[in-house]
PDB file of C-alpha atoms in Angstrom:
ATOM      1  CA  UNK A  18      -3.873  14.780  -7.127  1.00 78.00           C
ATOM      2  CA  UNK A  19      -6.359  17.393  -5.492  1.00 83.00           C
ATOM      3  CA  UNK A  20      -5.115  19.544  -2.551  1.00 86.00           C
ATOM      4  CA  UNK A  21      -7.229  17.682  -0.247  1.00 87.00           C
ATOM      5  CA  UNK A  22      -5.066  14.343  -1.246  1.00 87.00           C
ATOM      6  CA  UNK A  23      -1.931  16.312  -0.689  1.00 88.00           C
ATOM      7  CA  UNK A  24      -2.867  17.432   2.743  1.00 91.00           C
ATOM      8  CA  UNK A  25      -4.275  13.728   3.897  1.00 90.00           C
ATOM      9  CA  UNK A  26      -1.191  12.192   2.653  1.00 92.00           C
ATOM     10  CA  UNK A  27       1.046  14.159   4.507  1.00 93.00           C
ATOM     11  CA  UNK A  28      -0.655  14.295   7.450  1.00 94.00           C
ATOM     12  CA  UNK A  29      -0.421  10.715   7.496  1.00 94.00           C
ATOM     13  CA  UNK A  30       3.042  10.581   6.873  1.00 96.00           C
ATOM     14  CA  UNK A  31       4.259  13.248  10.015  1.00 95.00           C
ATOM     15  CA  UNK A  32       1.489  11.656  12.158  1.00 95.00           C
ATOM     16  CA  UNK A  33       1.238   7.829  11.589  1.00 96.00           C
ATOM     17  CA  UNK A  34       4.523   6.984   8.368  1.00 96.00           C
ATOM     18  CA  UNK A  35       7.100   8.294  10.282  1.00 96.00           C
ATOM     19  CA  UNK A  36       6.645   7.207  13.753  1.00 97.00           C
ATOM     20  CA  UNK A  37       5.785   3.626  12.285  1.00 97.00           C
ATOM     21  CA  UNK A  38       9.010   3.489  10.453  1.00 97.00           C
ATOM     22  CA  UNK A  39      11.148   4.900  13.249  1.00 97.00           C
ATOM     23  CA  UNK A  40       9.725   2.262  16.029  1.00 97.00           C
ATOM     24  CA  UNK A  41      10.750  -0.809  13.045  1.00 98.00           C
ATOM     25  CA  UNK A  42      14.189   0.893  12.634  1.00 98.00           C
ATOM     26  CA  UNK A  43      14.542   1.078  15.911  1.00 98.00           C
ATOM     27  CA  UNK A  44      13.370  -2.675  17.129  1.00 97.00           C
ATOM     28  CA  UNK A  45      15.932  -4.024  14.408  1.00 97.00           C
ATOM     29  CA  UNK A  46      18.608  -1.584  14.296  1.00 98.00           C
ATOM     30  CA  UNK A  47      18.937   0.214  18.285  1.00 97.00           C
ATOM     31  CA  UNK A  48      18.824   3.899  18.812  1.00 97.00           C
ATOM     32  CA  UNK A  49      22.234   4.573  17.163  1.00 98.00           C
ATOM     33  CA  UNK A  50      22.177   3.153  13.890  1.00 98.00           C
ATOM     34  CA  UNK A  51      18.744   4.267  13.654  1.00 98.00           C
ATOM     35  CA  UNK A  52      19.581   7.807  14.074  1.00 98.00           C
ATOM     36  CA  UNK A  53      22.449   6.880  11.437  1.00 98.00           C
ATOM     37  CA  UNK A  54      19.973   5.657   8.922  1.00 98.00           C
ATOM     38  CA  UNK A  55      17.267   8.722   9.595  1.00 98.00           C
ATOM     39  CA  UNK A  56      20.445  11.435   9.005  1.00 98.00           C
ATOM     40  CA  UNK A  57      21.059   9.473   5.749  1.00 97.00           C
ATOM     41  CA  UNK A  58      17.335   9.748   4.624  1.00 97.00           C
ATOM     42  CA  UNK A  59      16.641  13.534   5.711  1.00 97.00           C
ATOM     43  CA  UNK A  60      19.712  14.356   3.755  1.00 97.00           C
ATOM     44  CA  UNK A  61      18.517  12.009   0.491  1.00 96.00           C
ATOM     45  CA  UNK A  62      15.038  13.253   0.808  1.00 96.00           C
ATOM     46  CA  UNK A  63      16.725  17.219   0.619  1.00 96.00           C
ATOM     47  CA  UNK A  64      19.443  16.499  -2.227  1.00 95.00           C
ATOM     48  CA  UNK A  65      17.954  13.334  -4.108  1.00 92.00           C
ATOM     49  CA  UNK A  66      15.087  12.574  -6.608  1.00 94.00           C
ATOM     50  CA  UNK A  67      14.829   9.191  -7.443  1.00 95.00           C
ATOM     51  CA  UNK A  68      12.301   9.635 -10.063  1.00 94.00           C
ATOM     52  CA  UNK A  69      14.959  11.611 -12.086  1.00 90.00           C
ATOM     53  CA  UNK A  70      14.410  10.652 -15.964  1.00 83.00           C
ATOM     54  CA  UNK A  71      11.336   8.380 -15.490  1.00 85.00           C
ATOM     55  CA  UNK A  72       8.497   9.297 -17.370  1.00 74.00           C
ATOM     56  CA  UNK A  73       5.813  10.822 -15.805  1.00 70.00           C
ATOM     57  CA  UNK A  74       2.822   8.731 -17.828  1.00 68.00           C
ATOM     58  CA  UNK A  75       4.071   5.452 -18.691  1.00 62.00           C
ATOM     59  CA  UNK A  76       1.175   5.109 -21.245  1.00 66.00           C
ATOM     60  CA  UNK A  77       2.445   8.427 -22.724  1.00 70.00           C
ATOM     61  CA  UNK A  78       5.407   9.724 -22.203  1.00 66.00           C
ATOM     62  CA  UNK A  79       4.231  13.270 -23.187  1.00 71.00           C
ATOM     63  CA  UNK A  80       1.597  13.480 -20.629  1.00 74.00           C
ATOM     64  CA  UNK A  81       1.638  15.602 -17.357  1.00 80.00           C
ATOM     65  CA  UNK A  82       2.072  13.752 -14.012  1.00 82.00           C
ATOM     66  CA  UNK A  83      -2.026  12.220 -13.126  1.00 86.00           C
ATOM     67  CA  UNK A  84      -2.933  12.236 -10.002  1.00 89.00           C
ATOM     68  CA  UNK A  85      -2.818   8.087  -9.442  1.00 90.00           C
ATOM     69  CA  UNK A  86       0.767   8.534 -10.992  1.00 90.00           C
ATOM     70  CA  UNK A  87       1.198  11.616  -8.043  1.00 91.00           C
ATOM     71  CA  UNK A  88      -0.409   9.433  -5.231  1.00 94.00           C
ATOM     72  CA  UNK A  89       2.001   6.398  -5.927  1.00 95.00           C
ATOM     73  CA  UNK A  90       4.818   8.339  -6.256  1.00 95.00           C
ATOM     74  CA  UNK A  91       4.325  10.453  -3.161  1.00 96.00           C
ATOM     75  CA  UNK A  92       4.098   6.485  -1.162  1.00 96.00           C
ATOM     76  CA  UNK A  93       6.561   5.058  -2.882  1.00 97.00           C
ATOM     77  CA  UNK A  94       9.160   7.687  -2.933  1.00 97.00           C
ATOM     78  CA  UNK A  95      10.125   7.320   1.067  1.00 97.00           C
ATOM     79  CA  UNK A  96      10.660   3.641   0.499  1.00 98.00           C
ATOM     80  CA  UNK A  97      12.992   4.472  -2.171  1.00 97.00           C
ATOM     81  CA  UNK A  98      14.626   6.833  -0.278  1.00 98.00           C
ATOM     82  CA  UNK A  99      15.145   4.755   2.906  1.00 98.00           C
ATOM     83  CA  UNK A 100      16.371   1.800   1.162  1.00 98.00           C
ATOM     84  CA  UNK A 101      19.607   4.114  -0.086  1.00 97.00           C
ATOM     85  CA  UNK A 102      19.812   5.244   3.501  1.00 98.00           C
ATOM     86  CA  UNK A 103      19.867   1.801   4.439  1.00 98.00           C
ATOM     87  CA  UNK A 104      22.887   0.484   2.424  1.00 97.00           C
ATOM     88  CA  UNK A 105      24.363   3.807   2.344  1.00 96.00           C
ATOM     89  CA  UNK A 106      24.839   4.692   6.460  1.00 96.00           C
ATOM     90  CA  UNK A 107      25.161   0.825   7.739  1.00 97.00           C
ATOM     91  CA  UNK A 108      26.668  -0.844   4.589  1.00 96.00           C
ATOM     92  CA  UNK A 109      23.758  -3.118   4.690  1.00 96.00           C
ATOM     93  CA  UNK A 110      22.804  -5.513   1.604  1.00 96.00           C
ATOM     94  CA  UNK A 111      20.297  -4.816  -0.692  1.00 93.00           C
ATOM     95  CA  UNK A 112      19.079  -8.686   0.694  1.00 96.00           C
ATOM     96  CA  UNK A 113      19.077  -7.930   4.267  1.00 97.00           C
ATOM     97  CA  UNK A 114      17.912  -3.723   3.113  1.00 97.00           C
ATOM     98  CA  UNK A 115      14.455  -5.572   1.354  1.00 97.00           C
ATOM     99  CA  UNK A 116      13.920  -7.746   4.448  1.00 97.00           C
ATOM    100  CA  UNK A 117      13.708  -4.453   6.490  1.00 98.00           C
ATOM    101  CA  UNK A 118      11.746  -2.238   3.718  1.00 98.00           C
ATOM    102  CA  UNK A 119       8.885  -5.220   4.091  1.00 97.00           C
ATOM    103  CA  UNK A 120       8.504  -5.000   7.588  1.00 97.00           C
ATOM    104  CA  UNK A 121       8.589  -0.780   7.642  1.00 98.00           C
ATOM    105  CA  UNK A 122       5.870  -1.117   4.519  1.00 98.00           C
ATOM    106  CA  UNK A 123       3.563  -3.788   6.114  1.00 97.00           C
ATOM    107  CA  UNK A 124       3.528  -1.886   9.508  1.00 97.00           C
ATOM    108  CA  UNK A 125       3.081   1.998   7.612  1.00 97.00           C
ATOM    109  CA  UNK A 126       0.934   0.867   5.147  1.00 96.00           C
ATOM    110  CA  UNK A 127      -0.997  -1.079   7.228  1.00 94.00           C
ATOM    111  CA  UNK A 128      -1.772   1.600   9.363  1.00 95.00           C
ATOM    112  CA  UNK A 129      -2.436   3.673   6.316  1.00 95.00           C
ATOM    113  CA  UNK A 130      -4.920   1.300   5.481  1.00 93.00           C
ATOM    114  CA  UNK A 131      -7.105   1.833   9.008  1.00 92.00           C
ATOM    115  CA  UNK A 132      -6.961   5.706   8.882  1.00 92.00           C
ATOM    116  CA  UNK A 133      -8.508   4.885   5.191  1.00 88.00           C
ATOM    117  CA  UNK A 134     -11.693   2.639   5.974  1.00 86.00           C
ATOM    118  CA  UNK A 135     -14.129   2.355   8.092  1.00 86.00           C
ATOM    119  CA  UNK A 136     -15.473  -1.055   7.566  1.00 86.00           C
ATOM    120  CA  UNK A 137     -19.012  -1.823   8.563  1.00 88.00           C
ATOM    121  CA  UNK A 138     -20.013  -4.825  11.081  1.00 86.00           C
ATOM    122  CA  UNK A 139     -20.909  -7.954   9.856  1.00 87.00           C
ATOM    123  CA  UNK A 140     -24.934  -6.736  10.700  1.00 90.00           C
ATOM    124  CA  UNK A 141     -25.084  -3.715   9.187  1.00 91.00           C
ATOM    125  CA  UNK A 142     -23.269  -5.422   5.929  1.00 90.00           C
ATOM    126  CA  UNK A 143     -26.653  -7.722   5.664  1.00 89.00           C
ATOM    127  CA  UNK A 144     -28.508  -4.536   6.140  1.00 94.00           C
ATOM    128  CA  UNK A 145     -27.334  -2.913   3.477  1.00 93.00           C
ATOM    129  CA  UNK A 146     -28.817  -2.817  -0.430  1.00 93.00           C
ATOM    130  CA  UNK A 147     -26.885  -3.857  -3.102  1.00 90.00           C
ATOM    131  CA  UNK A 148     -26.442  -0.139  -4.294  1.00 93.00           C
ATOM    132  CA  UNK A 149     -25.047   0.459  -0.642  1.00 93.00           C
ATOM    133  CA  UNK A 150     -22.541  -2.270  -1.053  1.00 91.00           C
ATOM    134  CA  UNK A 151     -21.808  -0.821  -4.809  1.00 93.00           C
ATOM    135  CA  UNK A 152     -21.372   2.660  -3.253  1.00 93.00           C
ATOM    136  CA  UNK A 153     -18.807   1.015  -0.237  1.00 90.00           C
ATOM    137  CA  UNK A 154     -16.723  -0.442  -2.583  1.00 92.00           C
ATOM    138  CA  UNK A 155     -16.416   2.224  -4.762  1.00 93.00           C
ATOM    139  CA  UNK A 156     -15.498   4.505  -1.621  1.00 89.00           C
ATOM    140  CA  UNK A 157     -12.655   2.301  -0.936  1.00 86.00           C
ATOM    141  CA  UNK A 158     -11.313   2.248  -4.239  1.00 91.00           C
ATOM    142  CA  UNK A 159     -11.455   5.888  -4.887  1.00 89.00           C
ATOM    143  CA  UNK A 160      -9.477   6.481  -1.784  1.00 87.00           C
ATOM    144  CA  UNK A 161      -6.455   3.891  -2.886  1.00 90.00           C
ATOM    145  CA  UNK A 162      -5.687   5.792  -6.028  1.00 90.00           C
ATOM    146  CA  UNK A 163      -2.629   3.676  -7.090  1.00 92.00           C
ATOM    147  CA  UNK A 164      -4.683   1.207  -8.440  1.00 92.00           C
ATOM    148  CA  UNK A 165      -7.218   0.872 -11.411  1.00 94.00           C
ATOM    149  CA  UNK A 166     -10.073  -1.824 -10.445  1.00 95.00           C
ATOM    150  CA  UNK A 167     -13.730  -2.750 -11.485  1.00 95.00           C
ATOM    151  CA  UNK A 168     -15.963  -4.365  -9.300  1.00 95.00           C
ATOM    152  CA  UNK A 169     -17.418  -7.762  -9.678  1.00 93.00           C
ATOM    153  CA  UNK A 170     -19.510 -10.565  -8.656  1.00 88.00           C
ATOM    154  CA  UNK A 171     -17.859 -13.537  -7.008  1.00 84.00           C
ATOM    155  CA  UNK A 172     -18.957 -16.541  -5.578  1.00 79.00           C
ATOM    156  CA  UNK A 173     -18.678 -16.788  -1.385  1.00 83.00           C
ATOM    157  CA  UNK A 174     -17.448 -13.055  -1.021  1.00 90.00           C
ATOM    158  CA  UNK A 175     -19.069 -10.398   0.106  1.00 91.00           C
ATOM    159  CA  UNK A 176     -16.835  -7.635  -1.411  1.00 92.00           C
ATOM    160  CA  UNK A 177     -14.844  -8.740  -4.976  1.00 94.00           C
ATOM    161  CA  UNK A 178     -12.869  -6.119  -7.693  1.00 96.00           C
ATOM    162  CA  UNK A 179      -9.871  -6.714  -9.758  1.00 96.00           C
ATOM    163  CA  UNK A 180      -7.390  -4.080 -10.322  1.00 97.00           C
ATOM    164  CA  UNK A 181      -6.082  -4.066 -13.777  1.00 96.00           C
ATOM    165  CA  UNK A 182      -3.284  -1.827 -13.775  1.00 94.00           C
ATOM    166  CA  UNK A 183      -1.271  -1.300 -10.102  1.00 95.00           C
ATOM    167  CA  UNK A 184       0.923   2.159 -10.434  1.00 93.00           C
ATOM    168  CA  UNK A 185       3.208   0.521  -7.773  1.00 95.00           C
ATOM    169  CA  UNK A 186       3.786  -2.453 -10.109  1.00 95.00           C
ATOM    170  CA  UNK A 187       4.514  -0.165 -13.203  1.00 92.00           C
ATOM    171  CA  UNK A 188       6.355   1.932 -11.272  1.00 94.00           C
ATOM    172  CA  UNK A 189       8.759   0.255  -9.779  1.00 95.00           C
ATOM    173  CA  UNK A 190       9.034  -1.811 -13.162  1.00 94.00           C
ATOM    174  CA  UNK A 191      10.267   1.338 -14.711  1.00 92.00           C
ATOM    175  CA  UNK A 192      12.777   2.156 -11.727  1.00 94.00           C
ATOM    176  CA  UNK A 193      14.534  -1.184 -11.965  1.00 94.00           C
ATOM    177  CA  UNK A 194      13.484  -2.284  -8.975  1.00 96.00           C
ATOM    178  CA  UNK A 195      10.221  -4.884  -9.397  1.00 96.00           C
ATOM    179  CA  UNK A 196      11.116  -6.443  -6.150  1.00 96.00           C
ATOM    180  CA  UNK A 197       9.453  -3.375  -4.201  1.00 97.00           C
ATOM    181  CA  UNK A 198       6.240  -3.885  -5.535  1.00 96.00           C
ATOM    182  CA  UNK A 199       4.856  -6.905  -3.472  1.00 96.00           C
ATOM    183  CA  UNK A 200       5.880  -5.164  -0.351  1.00 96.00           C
ATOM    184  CA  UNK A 201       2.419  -2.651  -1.086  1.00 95.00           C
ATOM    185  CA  UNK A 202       0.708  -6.313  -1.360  1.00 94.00           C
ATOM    186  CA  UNK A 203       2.195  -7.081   2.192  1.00 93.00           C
ATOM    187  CA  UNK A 204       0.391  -4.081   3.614  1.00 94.00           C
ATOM    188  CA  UNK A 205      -2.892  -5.454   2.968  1.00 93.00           C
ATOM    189  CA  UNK A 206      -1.897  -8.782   4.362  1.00 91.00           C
ATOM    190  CA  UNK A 207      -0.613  -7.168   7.390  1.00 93.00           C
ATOM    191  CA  UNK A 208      -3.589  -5.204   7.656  1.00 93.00           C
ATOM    192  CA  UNK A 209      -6.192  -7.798   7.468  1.00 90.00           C
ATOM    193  CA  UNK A 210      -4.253 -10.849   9.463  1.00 88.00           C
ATOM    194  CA  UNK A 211      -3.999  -8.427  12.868  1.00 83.00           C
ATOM    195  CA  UNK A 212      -6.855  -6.601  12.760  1.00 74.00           C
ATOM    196  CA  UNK A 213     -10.207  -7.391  14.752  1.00 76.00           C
ATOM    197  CA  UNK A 214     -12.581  -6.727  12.368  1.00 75.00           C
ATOM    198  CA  UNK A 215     -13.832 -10.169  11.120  1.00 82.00           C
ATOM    199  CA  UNK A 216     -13.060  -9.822   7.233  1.00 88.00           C
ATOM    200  CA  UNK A 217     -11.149 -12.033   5.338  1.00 89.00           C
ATOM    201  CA  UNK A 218      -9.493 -11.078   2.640  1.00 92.00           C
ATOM    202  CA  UNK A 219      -8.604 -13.829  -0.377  1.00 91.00           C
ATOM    203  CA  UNK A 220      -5.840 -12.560  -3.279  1.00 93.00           C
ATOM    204  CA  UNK A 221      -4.808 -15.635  -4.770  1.00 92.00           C
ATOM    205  CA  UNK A 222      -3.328 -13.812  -7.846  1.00 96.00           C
ATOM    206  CA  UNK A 223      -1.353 -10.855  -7.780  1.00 97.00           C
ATOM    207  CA  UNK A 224       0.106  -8.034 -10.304  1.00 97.00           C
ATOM    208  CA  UNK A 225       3.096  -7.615  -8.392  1.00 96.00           C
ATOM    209  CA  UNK A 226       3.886 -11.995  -8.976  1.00 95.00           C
ATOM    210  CA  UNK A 227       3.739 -11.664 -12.631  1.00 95.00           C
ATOM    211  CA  UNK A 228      -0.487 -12.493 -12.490  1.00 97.00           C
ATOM    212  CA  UNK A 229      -2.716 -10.718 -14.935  1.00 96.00           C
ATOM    213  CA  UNK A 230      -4.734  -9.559 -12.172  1.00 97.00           C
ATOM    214  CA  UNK A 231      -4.858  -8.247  -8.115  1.00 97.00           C
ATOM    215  CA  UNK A 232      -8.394 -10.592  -7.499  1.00 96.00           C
ATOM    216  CA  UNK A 233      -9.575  -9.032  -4.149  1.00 95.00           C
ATOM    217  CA  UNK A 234     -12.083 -10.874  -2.490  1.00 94.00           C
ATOM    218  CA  UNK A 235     -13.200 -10.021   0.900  1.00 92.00           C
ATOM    219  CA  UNK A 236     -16.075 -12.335   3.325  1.00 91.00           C
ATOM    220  CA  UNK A 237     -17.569 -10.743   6.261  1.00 87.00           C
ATOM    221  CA  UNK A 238     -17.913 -12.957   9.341  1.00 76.00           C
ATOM    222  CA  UNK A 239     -15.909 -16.276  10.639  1.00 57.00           C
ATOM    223  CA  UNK A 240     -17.172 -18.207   7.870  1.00 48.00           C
ATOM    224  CA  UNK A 241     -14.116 -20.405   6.061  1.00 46.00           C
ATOM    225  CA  UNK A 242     -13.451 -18.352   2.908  1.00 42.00           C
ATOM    226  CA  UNK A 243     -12.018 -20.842   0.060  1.00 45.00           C
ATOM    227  CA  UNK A 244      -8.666 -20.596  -0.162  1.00 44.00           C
ATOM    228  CA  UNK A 245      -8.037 -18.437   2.729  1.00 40.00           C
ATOM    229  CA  UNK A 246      -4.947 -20.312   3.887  1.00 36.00           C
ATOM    230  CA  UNK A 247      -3.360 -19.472   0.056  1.00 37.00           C
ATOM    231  CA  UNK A 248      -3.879 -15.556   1.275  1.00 33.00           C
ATOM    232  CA  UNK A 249      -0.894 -13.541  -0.746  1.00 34.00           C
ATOM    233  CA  UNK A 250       1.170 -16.476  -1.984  1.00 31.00           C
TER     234      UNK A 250
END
């Protein structure tokens, strides 16, 4: 991961991650216990590393660290951290701890998401050439480096890849803890269900739920997208 990466990553985190997670903490939790639970993560984040013993290439466990490897560790590792803090300073379940985790992830990520893109209008999408549309899609991917995806063609969508390989997925796999992974999936859904930017985005199959696939399709405009309504299953 390149210093740019590094700097745009943490940016994000002290000006858009952290206030995110605080106001969800604090809507479910009140001022005190929130303040409980943040003491408990400053504290794990300083003596902790919850990557201790895990490989750093799960392909090869020789291999240095890559930079998708660095990317999804650097957004996974808070959530790791936080859900300690969570049944560690309020005694809370690891049940009621995952409920919380999804809301904190769809909310961060979801704004991580619209600091990330900037997705053109319905118009200028019809304007565009076909290399244009190649190029778009390839900006998007190469800025959401915890996946591995090649674009396709699909019927009635606009936009279509499938990521092969999801670093969250194998990541938390290795970590013992494969129920984390769909909460990265709820980010998107969050993302694209309250935003106002007239895409709809179709993932009827899923790494994260045991699929052999993410399928991504996105449609531009208010036309009815088939299957829509199964959106993240």
């Amino acid at each position: 991961m390149n210093l740019t990466t590094r700097i745009r990553l943490h940016w994000f985190d002290l000006r858009h991650g952290l206030p995110t997670a605080i106001r969800v903490l604090q809507r479910h939790l009140g001022l005190l216990s929130t303040i409980r639970v943040l003491l408990s993560f400053v504290w794990g984040s300083i003596s902790s590393n919850p990557y201790a013993g895990i490989a750093a290439n799960p392909r090869n466990p020789d291999a240095p660290l890559g930079p998708r490897e660095h990317f999804t560790r650097h957004q996974l590792r808070p959530v790791l951290i936080l859900d300690r803090a969570l049944r560690n300073s309020l005694k809370m379940s690891q049940e009621s701890a995952l409920t919380l985790l999804t809301e904190v992830v769809a909310e961060s990520g979801s704004r991580f998401i619209a600091t990330q893109l900037k997705h053109p209008t319905e118009a200028q999408w019809k304007t565009m050439t076909t290399r244009e549309r190649r190029g778009f899609t390839e900006t998007i991917l190469a800025r959401f480096q915890n996946a591995e995806a090649e674009i396709i063609t699909a019927p009635e969508h606009d936009v279509a890849f499938d990521v092969s390989f999801c670093h969250f997925v194998g990541l938390t796999h290795r970590l013992g803890r494969p129920d984390l992974a769909p909460l990265f999936c709820g980010a998107d859904q969050h993302y694209y269900e309250s935003s106002d930017n007239n895409i709809t985005l179709v993932r009827q199959e899923t790494l994260a739920q045991g699929d052999a696939r993410c399928a991504f399709r996105f449609a531009f405009g208010d036309t009815t997208v088939q299957g829509a309504d199964e959106f993240n299953r």
